[in-house]
């Protein structure tokens, strides 16, 4: 016969510990604040690479010539009065190196392309988005992807004099690029962008700094995302409460919702004190844990309802709780551990927002397993502290007839 553990002895201590952690999080909210990502506050995000250009291109003719570099080919667009308007496409499946590309480009009247690294593959080329792609007598640089010469600390050092800057590395080693974020108002975005670029140019040399892309999130858009996120969270919890109330009982439903709120607050405590960036990806982790946690809680509640019908000899409700939690303990542990295998692998082998997503999931999974056993059960135990066997039998018969 399976041993029944006295889980009820841990209800009060666990409730005290959880309250202490949540209070710790509330204190952190006022003292440290939430590190909101660019999705939830107005600001700009700029991705940069730092590497020597592999080619230099100039044009000395009368026409207008511009370059369009996309995956797989380079389009040279020629327009203007007195010229033949045309687009010459150079396919990188045929022209595989920068040296071969320079040979093809130099066949165009007025275009001069000098290869700095003739053997570099053409499929890894990109243009500086901060510079015009129209060719003139001023040199236009073509940059290599996957040849970063710097580290995150180098970028952080270059921008140390600018307040409110956060830097994240995207990719590893030579493939790394650097995402620079700054919370600013729309009117200041141009000034801050110029200031950031000026610092980078001064540190690494203007010809070596390539802006991959620059985006700006307006205040109205970020405010809209924040409001929709709150509505989505409230709606999710409400629907879960309705589901649990219909399937079980009001105290079971409220206990499951309290467990969900507990898991959310524990995750926010972790996010606040580690200053993890709270982005839409992390929000997705929170909502994922809500779904996962209610699944684990429903299994326990279903076992409680089952034992409530047939344990007519129970002297108090805690006996039923302990038996139900003991019956589902192994399943709860195995489900959490096997899920953690996948999430830990994500945390170890990924970077950027996915790493934050997986770390938040790890905290949420552990909290979800804990709350399903101790927090929701503790609330149900408190609600049914006056439960008596005769009431239990009566309630069981009604439930059995209802199921029939």
CSV table of C-alpha atoms in Angstrom, one decimal:
chain,number,residue,atom,x,y,z
A,1,UNK,CA,0.0,0.0,0.0
A,2,UNK,CA,1.3,3.4,-1.0
A,3,UNK,CA,2.5,5.5,2.0
A,4,UNK,CA,0.5,8.6,2.7
A,5,UNK,CA,2.6,11.6,3.5
A,6,UNK,CA,1.5,14.4,5.9
A,7,UNK,CA,1.6,17.3,3.5
A,8,UNK,CA,-0.8,19.4,5.6
A,9,UNK,CA,2.1,19.9,8.1
A,10,UNK,CA,3.9,22.0,5.5
A,11,UNK,CA,0.9,24.2,4.6
A,12,UNK,CA,1.5,27.0,7.1
A,13,UNK,CA,5.3,27.1,6.8
A,14,UNK,CA,5.1,27.1,3.0
A,15,UNK,CA,2.5,29.8,3.1
A,16,UNK,CA,4.8,31.9,5.3
A,17,UNK,CA,7.7,31.4,3.0
A,18,UNK,CA,5.7,32.2,-0.1
A,19,UNK,CA,4.4,35.4,1.5
A,20,UNK,CA,7.9,36.4,2.5
A,21,UNK,CA,9.1,35.9,-1.1
A,22,UNK,CA,6.2,37.9,-2.5
A,23,UNK,CA,6.8,40.7,-0.1
A,24,UNK,CA,10.4,40.7,-1.1
A,25,UNK,CA,9.3,41.1,-4.7
A,26,UNK,CA,7.0,44.0,-3.8
A,27,UNK,CA,9.9,45.7,-2.0
A,28,UNK,CA,12.0,45.2,-5.1
A,29,UNK,CA,9.3,46.7,-7.3
A,30,UNK,CA,9.6,50.0,-5.4
A,31,UNK,CA,13.3,49.9,-4.9
A,32,UNK,CA,14.6,48.4,-8.1
A,33,UNK,CA,11.6,48.5,-10.5
A,34,UNK,CA,10.9,46.3,-13.5
A,35,UNK,CA,13.5,46.3,-16.3
A,36,UNK,CA,10.9,46.9,-19.0
A,37,UNK,CA,12.0,45.8,-22.5
A,38,UNK,CA,11.6,48.0,-25.6
A,39,UNK,CA,8.2,46.5,-26.2
A,40,UNK,CA,6.8,48.1,-23.1
A,41,UNK,CA,8.4,51.5,-23.2
A,42,UNK,CA,9.1,54.0,-25.9
A,43,UNK,CA,12.7,53.9,-27.2
A,44,UNK,CA,15.0,52.9,-30.0
A,45,UNK,CA,16.8,49.6,-30.7
A,46,UNK,CA,19.8,49.5,-32.9
A,47,UNK,CA,21.7,46.4,-34.1
A,48,UNK,CA,25.4,46.9,-35.0
A,49,UNK,CA,28.3,44.9,-36.2
A,50,UNK,CA,31.9,46.0,-36.0
A,51,UNK,CA,34.3,44.6,-38.7
A,52,UNK,CA,36.6,45.9,-41.5
A,53,UNK,CA,34.6,46.3,-44.8
A,54,UNK,CA,35.5,43.7,-47.4
A,55,UNK,CA,34.9,46.0,-50.4
A,56,UNK,CA,34.6,49.7,-51.3
A,57,UNK,CA,32.4,51.0,-54.1
A,58,UNK,CA,32.3,54.4,-55.8
A,59,UNK,CA,30.6,55.8,-58.9
A,60,UNK,CA,31.8,58.7,-61.1
A,61,UNK,CA,29.2,58.7,-63.9
A,62,UNK,CA,26.2,61.0,-64.6
A,63,UNK,CA,23.4,58.4,-63.9
A,64,UNK,CA,21.9,57.5,-60.6
A,65,UNK,CA,23.2,54.1,-59.4
A,66,UNK,CA,22.1,52.4,-56.3
A,67,UNK,CA,22.6,49.0,-54.7
A,68,UNK,CA,20.1,46.6,-53.3
A,69,UNK,CA,21.8,43.7,-51.5
A,70,UNK,CA,19.4,40.9,-50.6
A,71,UNK,CA,19.9,37.2,-49.7
A,72,UNK,CA,21.2,35.5,-52.8
A,73,UNK,CA,22.0,38.4,-55.1
A,74,UNK,CA,23.1,42.0,-55.6
A,75,UNK,CA,20.9,44.3,-57.7
A,76,UNK,CA,22.5,47.4,-59.3
A,77,UNK,CA,19.7,49.8,-60.2
A,78,UNK,CA,20.7,52.4,-62.9
A,79,UNK,CA,18.4,55.3,-63.7
A,80,UNK,CA,18.6,58.9,-64.9
A,81,UNK,CA,18.2,61.2,-67.9
A,82,UNK,CA,20.3,60.1,-71.0
A,83,UNK,CA,20.8,56.6,-69.7
A,84,UNK,CA,19.1,53.3,-70.2
A,85,UNK,CA,17.1,52.5,-67.1
A,86,UNK,CA,17.9,49.0,-66.0
A,87,UNK,CA,18.6,46.7,-63.1
A,88,UNK,CA,21.6,44.4,-63.3
A,89,UNK,CA,21.3,41.4,-61.0
A,90,UNK,CA,24.4,39.5,-59.9
A,91,UNK,CA,23.5,36.0,-58.6
A,92,UNK,CA,25.7,34.8,-55.7
A,93,UNK,CA,25.3,31.2,-56.7
A,94,UNK,CA,27.4,32.1,-59.7
A,95,UNK,CA,29.5,34.9,-58.3
A,96,UNK,CA,30.6,33.3,-55.0
A,97,UNK,CA,33.5,35.6,-53.7
A,98,UNK,CA,34.0,39.3,-53.2
A,99,UNK,CA,36.8,39.2,-55.8
A,100,UNK,CA,34.5,37.8,-58.4
A,101,UNK,CA,31.8,40.3,-57.4
A,102,UNK,CA,34.3,43.1,-57.9
A,103,UNK,CA,35.1,41.9,-61.4
A,104,UNK,CA,31.4,41.9,-62.3
A,105,UNK,CA,30.8,45.3,-60.8
A,106,UNK,CA,33.8,46.9,-62.6
A,107,UNK,CA,32.1,46.0,-65.9
A,108,UNK,CA,29.5,48.6,-65.2
A,109,UNK,CA,30.4,52.1,-66.7
A,110,UNK,CA,31.6,54.5,-64.0
A,111,UNK,CA,31.5,51.9,-61.1
A,112,UNK,CA,34.7,51.1,-59.3
A,113,UNK,CA,34.7,48.3,-56.7
A,114,UNK,CA,37.9,47.5,-54.7
A,115,UNK,CA,37.9,44.2,-52.9
A,116,UNK,CA,39.6,44.2,-49.5
A,117,UNK,CA,39.0,40.5,-48.9
A,118,UNK,CA,38.7,38.8,-52.3
A,119,UNK,CA,38.0,35.3,-50.9
A,120,UNK,CA,35.2,36.3,-48.6
A,121,UNK,CA,31.9,34.6,-49.6
A,122,UNK,CA,29.3,36.9,-51.2
A,123,UNK,CA,26.4,35.2,-49.4
A,124,UNK,CA,27.5,36.8,-46.1
A,125,UNK,CA,27.6,40.4,-47.3
A,126,UNK,CA,25.4,43.3,-46.0
A,127,UNK,CA,25.1,47.1,-46.4
A,128,UNK,CA,25.1,49.7,-43.7
A,129,UNK,CA,21.5,50.6,-43.2
A,130,UNK,CA,22.5,54.0,-41.8
A,131,UNK,CA,24.2,55.0,-45.0
A,132,UNK,CA,22.6,55.7,-48.4
A,133,UNK,CA,22.8,52.8,-50.9
A,134,UNK,CA,23.2,55.3,-53.8
A,135,UNK,CA,26.7,55.3,-55.3
A,136,UNK,CA,28.6,58.5,-55.6
A,137,UNK,CA,32.3,59.5,-55.5
A,138,UNK,CA,32.1,59.0,-51.8
A,139,UNK,CA,33.0,55.5,-50.8
A,140,UNK,CA,30.2,53.0,-50.0
A,141,UNK,CA,31.4,50.2,-47.9
A,142,UNK,CA,30.2,46.6,-48.1
A,143,UNK,CA,30.5,44.6,-44.8
A,144,UNK,CA,31.0,41.0,-43.9
A,145,UNK,CA,28.7,39.1,-41.6
A,146,UNK,CA,30.3,36.6,-39.2
A,147,UNK,CA,33.6,38.5,-38.6
A,148,UNK,CA,33.0,40.4,-35.4
A,149,UNK,CA,36.3,41.7,-33.8
A,150,UNK,CA,34.9,43.0,-30.6
A,151,UNK,CA,33.0,41.9,-27.4
A,152,UNK,CA,30.0,43.2,-25.5
A,153,UNK,CA,32.3,44.8,-23.0
A,154,UNK,CA,33.9,46.8,-25.8
A,155,UNK,CA,30.6,48.2,-26.9
A,156,UNK,CA,29.5,48.9,-23.3
A,157,UNK,CA,32.8,50.7,-22.7
A,158,UNK,CA,32.3,52.8,-25.9
A,159,UNK,CA,28.8,53.9,-24.7
A,160,UNK,CA,29.5,54.2,-21.0
A,161,UNK,CA,29.0,58.0,-21.0
A,162,UNK,CA,25.3,57.6,-22.3
A,163,UNK,CA,22.7,57.0,-19.6
A,164,UNK,CA,19.9,54.5,-20.0
A,165,UNK,CA,21.7,52.2,-22.5
A,166,UNK,CA,21.4,48.4,-22.5
A,167,UNK,CA,23.4,46.2,-24.7
A,168,UNK,CA,22.7,42.5,-25.6
A,169,UNK,CA,24.9,40.2,-27.7
A,170,UNK,CA,23.1,38.4,-30.5
A,171,UNK,CA,24.9,35.3,-31.7
A,172,UNK,CA,28.3,34.0,-30.6
A,173,UNK,CA,31.9,34.5,-31.5
A,174,UNK,CA,32.5,35.9,-35.0
A,175,UNK,CA,28.8,35.8,-35.8
A,176,UNK,CA,28.0,38.2,-33.0
A,177,UNK,CA,26.1,41.4,-33.5
A,178,UNK,CA,25.2,43.8,-30.7
A,179,UNK,CA,21.7,45.1,-29.9
A,180,UNK,CA,21.7,48.6,-28.3
A,181,UNK,CA,18.6,49.8,-26.6
A,182,UNK,CA,17.7,53.2,-25.2
A,183,UNK,CA,14.4,54.5,-23.7
A,184,UNK,CA,13.7,57.9,-25.3
A,185,UNK,CA,10.9,60.0,-26.5
A,186,UNK,CA,10.1,60.2,-30.2
A,187,UNK,CA,11.5,63.8,-30.5
A,188,UNK,CA,14.8,62.7,-28.9
A,189,UNK,CA,15.3,59.5,-30.9
A,190,UNK,CA,17.3,61.1,-33.7
A,191,UNK,CA,19.6,62.9,-31.3
A,192,UNK,CA,20.2,59.7,-29.3
A,193,UNK,CA,20.8,57.7,-32.4
A,194,UNK,CA,23.4,60.2,-33.6
A,195,UNK,CA,25.0,60.3,-30.2
A,196,UNK,CA,25.3,56.5,-30.1
A,197,UNK,CA,26.7,56.2,-33.6
A,198,UNK,CA,29.2,59.1,-32.9
A,199,UNK,CA,30.5,57.2,-29.8
A,200,UNK,CA,30.8,53.9,-31.8
A,201,UNK,CA,32.6,55.7,-34.7
A,202,UNK,CA,35.0,57.4,-32.3
A,203,UNK,CA,35.8,54.1,-30.6
A,204,UNK,CA,36.1,51.7,-33.5
A,205,UNK,CA,36.4,53.9,-36.6
A,206,UNK,CA,33.6,55.0,-38.8
A,207,UNK,CA,34.4,52.7,-41.7
A,208,UNK,CA,34.3,49.6,-39.4
A,209,UNK,CA,30.9,50.3,-37.8
A,210,UNK,CA,27.9,48.9,-39.7
A,211,UNK,CA,24.3,49.5,-38.6
A,212,UNK,CA,22.3,46.4,-39.4
A,213,UNK,CA,19.0,48.0,-38.5
A,214,UNK,CA,17.4,50.7,-36.4
A,215,UNK,CA,13.8,50.5,-35.0
A,216,UNK,CA,11.8,52.9,-32.8
A,217,UNK,CA,8.9,52.0,-30.6
A,218,UNK,CA,6.5,54.9,-30.0
A,219,UNK,CA,4.9,55.6,-26.6
A,220,UNK,CA,1.4,55.0,-27.8
A,221,UNK,CA,2.4,51.6,-29.3
A,222,UNK,CA,4.3,50.5,-26.1
A,223,UNK,CA,1.3,51.7,-23.9
A,224,UNK,CA,-1.1,49.7,-26.1
A,225,UNK,CA,1.0,46.5,-25.8
A,226,UNK,CA,1.1,46.9,-22.0
A,227,UNK,CA,-2.7,47.4,-21.7
A,228,UNK,CA,-3.3,44.4,-24.0
A,229,UNK,CA,-0.9,42.2,-22.0
A,230,UNK,CA,-2.8,43.0,-18.8
A,231,UNK,CA,-6.1,42.3,-20.4
A,232,UNK,CA,-4.8,39.0,-21.8
A,233,UNK,CA,-3.5,38.0,-18.4
A,234,UNK,CA,-6.8,38.8,-16.5
A,235,UNK,CA,-8.9,37.1,-19.2
A,236,UNK,CA,-6.7,34.0,-19.0
A,237,UNK,CA,-7.0,33.7,-15.2
A,238,UNK,CA,-10.8,34.4,-15.3
A,239,UNK,CA,-11.4,31.7,-17.9
A,240,UNK,CA,-9.3,29.2,-15.8
A,241,UNK,CA,-11.4,30.1,-12.7
A,242,UNK,CA,-14.6,29.5,-14.6
A,243,UNK,CA,-13.4,26.2,-15.9
A,244,UNK,CA,-12.3,25.0,-12.4
A,245,UNK,CA,-15.5,26.3,-10.8
A,246,UNK,CA,-17.7,24.4,-13.3
A,247,UNK,CA,-15.7,21.2,-13.2
A,248,UNK,CA,-15.0,21.1,-9.4
A,249,UNK,CA,-16.2,23.5,-6.7
A,250,UNK,CA,-15.8,27.2,-5.9
A,251,UNK,CA,-13.1,26.7,-3.3
A,252,UNK,CA,-11.2,24.3,-5.6
A,253,UNK,CA,-11.4,27.0,-8.4
A,254,UNK,CA,-10.3,29.8,-6.1
A,255,UNK,CA,-7.5,27.7,-4.7
A,256,UNK,CA,-6.2,27.0,-8.3
A,257,UNK,CA,-6.4,30.7,-9.1
A,258,UNK,CA,-4.5,31.6,-5.9
A,259,UNK,CA,-1.8,29.1,-7.0
A,260,UNK,CA,-1.6,30.8,-10.4
A,261,UNK,CA,-1.3,34.2,-8.9
A,262,UNK,CA,1.4,32.9,-6.5
A,263,UNK,CA,3.4,31.5,-9.5
A,264,UNK,CA,3.1,34.8,-11.3
A,265,UNK,CA,4.2,36.8,-8.3
A,266,UNK,CA,7.2,34.5,-7.7
A,267,UNK,CA,8.3,34.8,-11.3
A,268,UNK,CA,8.0,38.6,-11.1
A,269,UNK,CA,10.0,38.6,-7.9
A,270,UNK,CA,12.8,36.7,-9.7
A,271,UNK,CA,12.5,39.0,-12.7
A,272,UNK,CA,12.7,42.2,-10.6
A,273,UNK,CA,15.7,41.1,-8.4
A,274,UNK,CA,17.7,39.7,-11.3
A,275,UNK,CA,16.7,42.7,-13.5
A,276,UNK,CA,15.9,40.4,-16.3
A,277,UNK,CA,14.5,42.4,-19.2
A,278,UNK,CA,10.7,42.0,-19.2
A,279,UNK,CA,9.8,41.6,-22.8
A,280,UNK,CA,6.9,40.0,-24.7
A,281,UNK,CA,9.0,36.8,-24.8
A,282,UNK,CA,9.1,36.8,-20.9
A,283,UNK,CA,5.4,37.6,-20.8
A,284,UNK,CA,4.9,34.5,-23.0
A,285,UNK,CA,6.8,32.5,-20.4
A,286,UNK,CA,4.5,33.7,-17.7
A,287,UNK,CA,1.4,32.8,-19.6
A,288,UNK,CA,2.9,29.4,-20.5
A,289,UNK,CA,3.5,28.7,-16.8
A,290,UNK,CA,-0.1,29.7,-16.0
A,291,UNK,CA,-1.3,27.0,-18.4
A,292,UNK,CA,1.2,24.5,-17.2
A,293,UNK,CA,0.4,25.1,-13.5
A,294,UNK,CA,-3.3,24.8,-13.9
A,295,UNK,CA,-2.8,21.5,-15.6
A,296,UNK,CA,-0.7,20.2,-12.7
A,297,UNK,CA,-3.3,21.5,-10.2
A,298,UNK,CA,-6.3,20.0,-12.0
A,299,UNK,CA,-4.7,16.5,-11.7
A,300,UNK,CA,-4.5,17.0,-7.9
A,301,UNK,CA,-8.0,18.4,-7.7
A,302,UNK,CA,-9.4,15.5,-9.7
A,303,UNK,CA,-7.8,13.1,-7.3
A,304,UNK,CA,-9.2,15.0,-4.3
A,305,UNK,CA,-12.7,14.9,-5.8
A,306,UNK,CA,-12.3,11.1,-6.4
A,307,UNK,CA,-11.1,10.4,-2.8
A,308,UNK,CA,-13.8,12.7,-1.4
A,309,UNK,CA,-16.4,10.3,-2.8
A,310,UNK,CA,-14.9,7.1,-1.5
A,311,UNK,CA,-12.9,7.9,1.7
A,312,UNK,CA,-16.0,7.9,3.9
A,313,UNK,CA,-13.9,6.8,6.8
A,314,UNK,CA,-11.8,9.9,6.8
A,315,UNK,CA,-11.9,11.8,10.1
A,316,UNK,CA,-11.1,15.2,8.6
A,317,UNK,CA,-10.5,16.8,5.2
A,318,UNK,CA,-6.7,16.9,5.6
A,319,UNK,CA,-6.7,13.1,5.5
A,320,UNK,CA,-8.3,13.3,2.0
A,321,UNK,CA,-5.8,16.0,1.0
A,322,UNK,CA,-2.8,14.0,2.1
A,323,UNK,CA,-4.0,10.8,0.4
A,324,UNK,CA,-4.7,12.7,-2.9
A,325,UNK,CA,-1.3,14.5,-2.8
A,326,UNK,CA,0.5,11.3,-2.1
A,327,UNK,CA,-1.3,9.6,-5.0
A,328,UNK,CA,-0.2,12.2,-7.5
A,329,UNK,CA,3.2,13.1,-6.1
A,330,UNK,CA,5.3,10.9,-8.4
A,331,UNK,CA,3.3,12.1,-11.4
A,332,UNK,CA,3.8,15.7,-10.5
A,333,UNK,CA,7.5,15.3,-9.9
A,334,UNK,CA,8.1,13.3,-13.1
A,335,UNK,CA,6.1,15.7,-15.3
A,336,UNK,CA,8.0,18.7,-13.9
A,337,UNK,CA,11.4,17.1,-14.2
A,338,UNK,CA,10.9,15.9,-17.8
A,339,UNK,CA,9.7,19.3,-18.8
A,340,UNK,CA,12.7,20.9,-17.1
A,341,UNK,CA,15.1,18.7,-19.2
A,342,UNK,CA,13.9,20.5,-22.4
A,343,UNK,CA,13.8,23.9,-20.8
A,344,UNK,CA,17.3,23.6,-19.3
A,345,UNK,CA,18.6,22.6,-22.7
A,346,UNK,CA,17.1,25.7,-24.1
A,347,UNK,CA,18.7,27.8,-21.4
A,348,UNK,CA,22.2,26.2,-21.9
A,349,UNK,CA,22.3,26.2,-25.7
A,350,UNK,CA,20.6,29.4,-26.7
A,351,UNK,CA,21.2,33.2,-26.3
A,352,UNK,CA,19.2,36.4,-26.2
A,353,UNK,CA,15.5,36.5,-25.6
A,354,UNK,CA,15.1,32.7,-25.8
A,355,UNK,CA,17.6,32.3,-22.9
A,356,UNK,CA,15.5,34.7,-20.8
A,357,UNK,CA,12.3,32.8,-21.9
A,358,UNK,CA,13.8,29.5,-20.7
A,359,UNK,CA,15.2,30.9,-17.4
A,360,UNK,CA,11.7,32.4,-16.6
A,361,UNK,CA,10.2,29.0,-17.4
A,362,UNK,CA,12.6,27.2,-15.1
A,363,UNK,CA,11.6,29.4,-12.2
A,364,UNK,CA,7.9,29.0,-13.1
A,365,UNK,CA,8.0,25.3,-13.5
A,366,UNK,CA,9.5,24.8,-10.0
A,367,UNK,CA,7.1,27.3,-8.5
A,368,UNK,CA,4.2,25.7,-10.3
A,369,UNK,CA,5.0,22.2,-8.9
A,370,UNK,CA,5.4,23.7,-5.4
A,371,UNK,CA,2.2,25.7,-5.5
A,372,UNK,CA,0.0,22.9,-6.9
A,373,UNK,CA,1.0,20.8,-3.9
A,374,UNK,CA,1.2,23.3,-1.0
A,375,UNK,CA,-0.5,26.6,-1.9
A,376,UNK,CA,-3.8,25.6,-3.6
A,377,UNK,CA,-4.2,22.6,-1.2
A,378,UNK,CA,-3.5,24.9,1.8
A,379,UNK,CA,-6.3,27.2,0.7
A,380,UNK,CA,-8.8,24.4,0.1
A,381,UNK,CA,-7.8,22.9,3.6
A,382,UNK,CA,-8.5,26.3,5.2
A,383,UNK,CA,-11.9,26.6,3.5
A,384,UNK,CA,-12.9,23.1,4.6
A,385,UNK,CA,-11.5,23.1,8.1
A,386,UNK,CA,-15.0,22.4,9.5
A,387,UNK,CA,-15.6,19.5,7.1
A,388,UNK,CA,-17.1,16.5,8.8
A,389,UNK,CA,-17.5,12.9,7.6
A,390,UNK,CA,-21.2,13.0,7.5
A,391,UNK,CA,-21.1,16.1,5.4
A,392,UNK,CA,-18.5,14.4,3.2
A,393,UNK,CA,-20.8,11.4,2.7
A,394,UNK,CA,-23.7,13.6,1.8
A,395,UNK,CA,-21.6,15.7,-0.5
A,396,UNK,CA,-20.2,12.5,-2.1
A,397,UNK,CA,-23.6,11.0,-2.8
A,398,UNK,CA,-24.7,14.2,-4.5
A,399,UNK,CA,-21.6,14.4,-6.5
A,400,UNK,CA,-22.0,10.7,-7.6
A,401,UNK,CA,-25.6,11.3,-8.7
A,402,UNK,CA,-24.5,14.4,-10.6
A,403,UNK,CA,-21.8,12.4,-12.4
A,404,UNK,CA,-24.3,9.7,-13.3
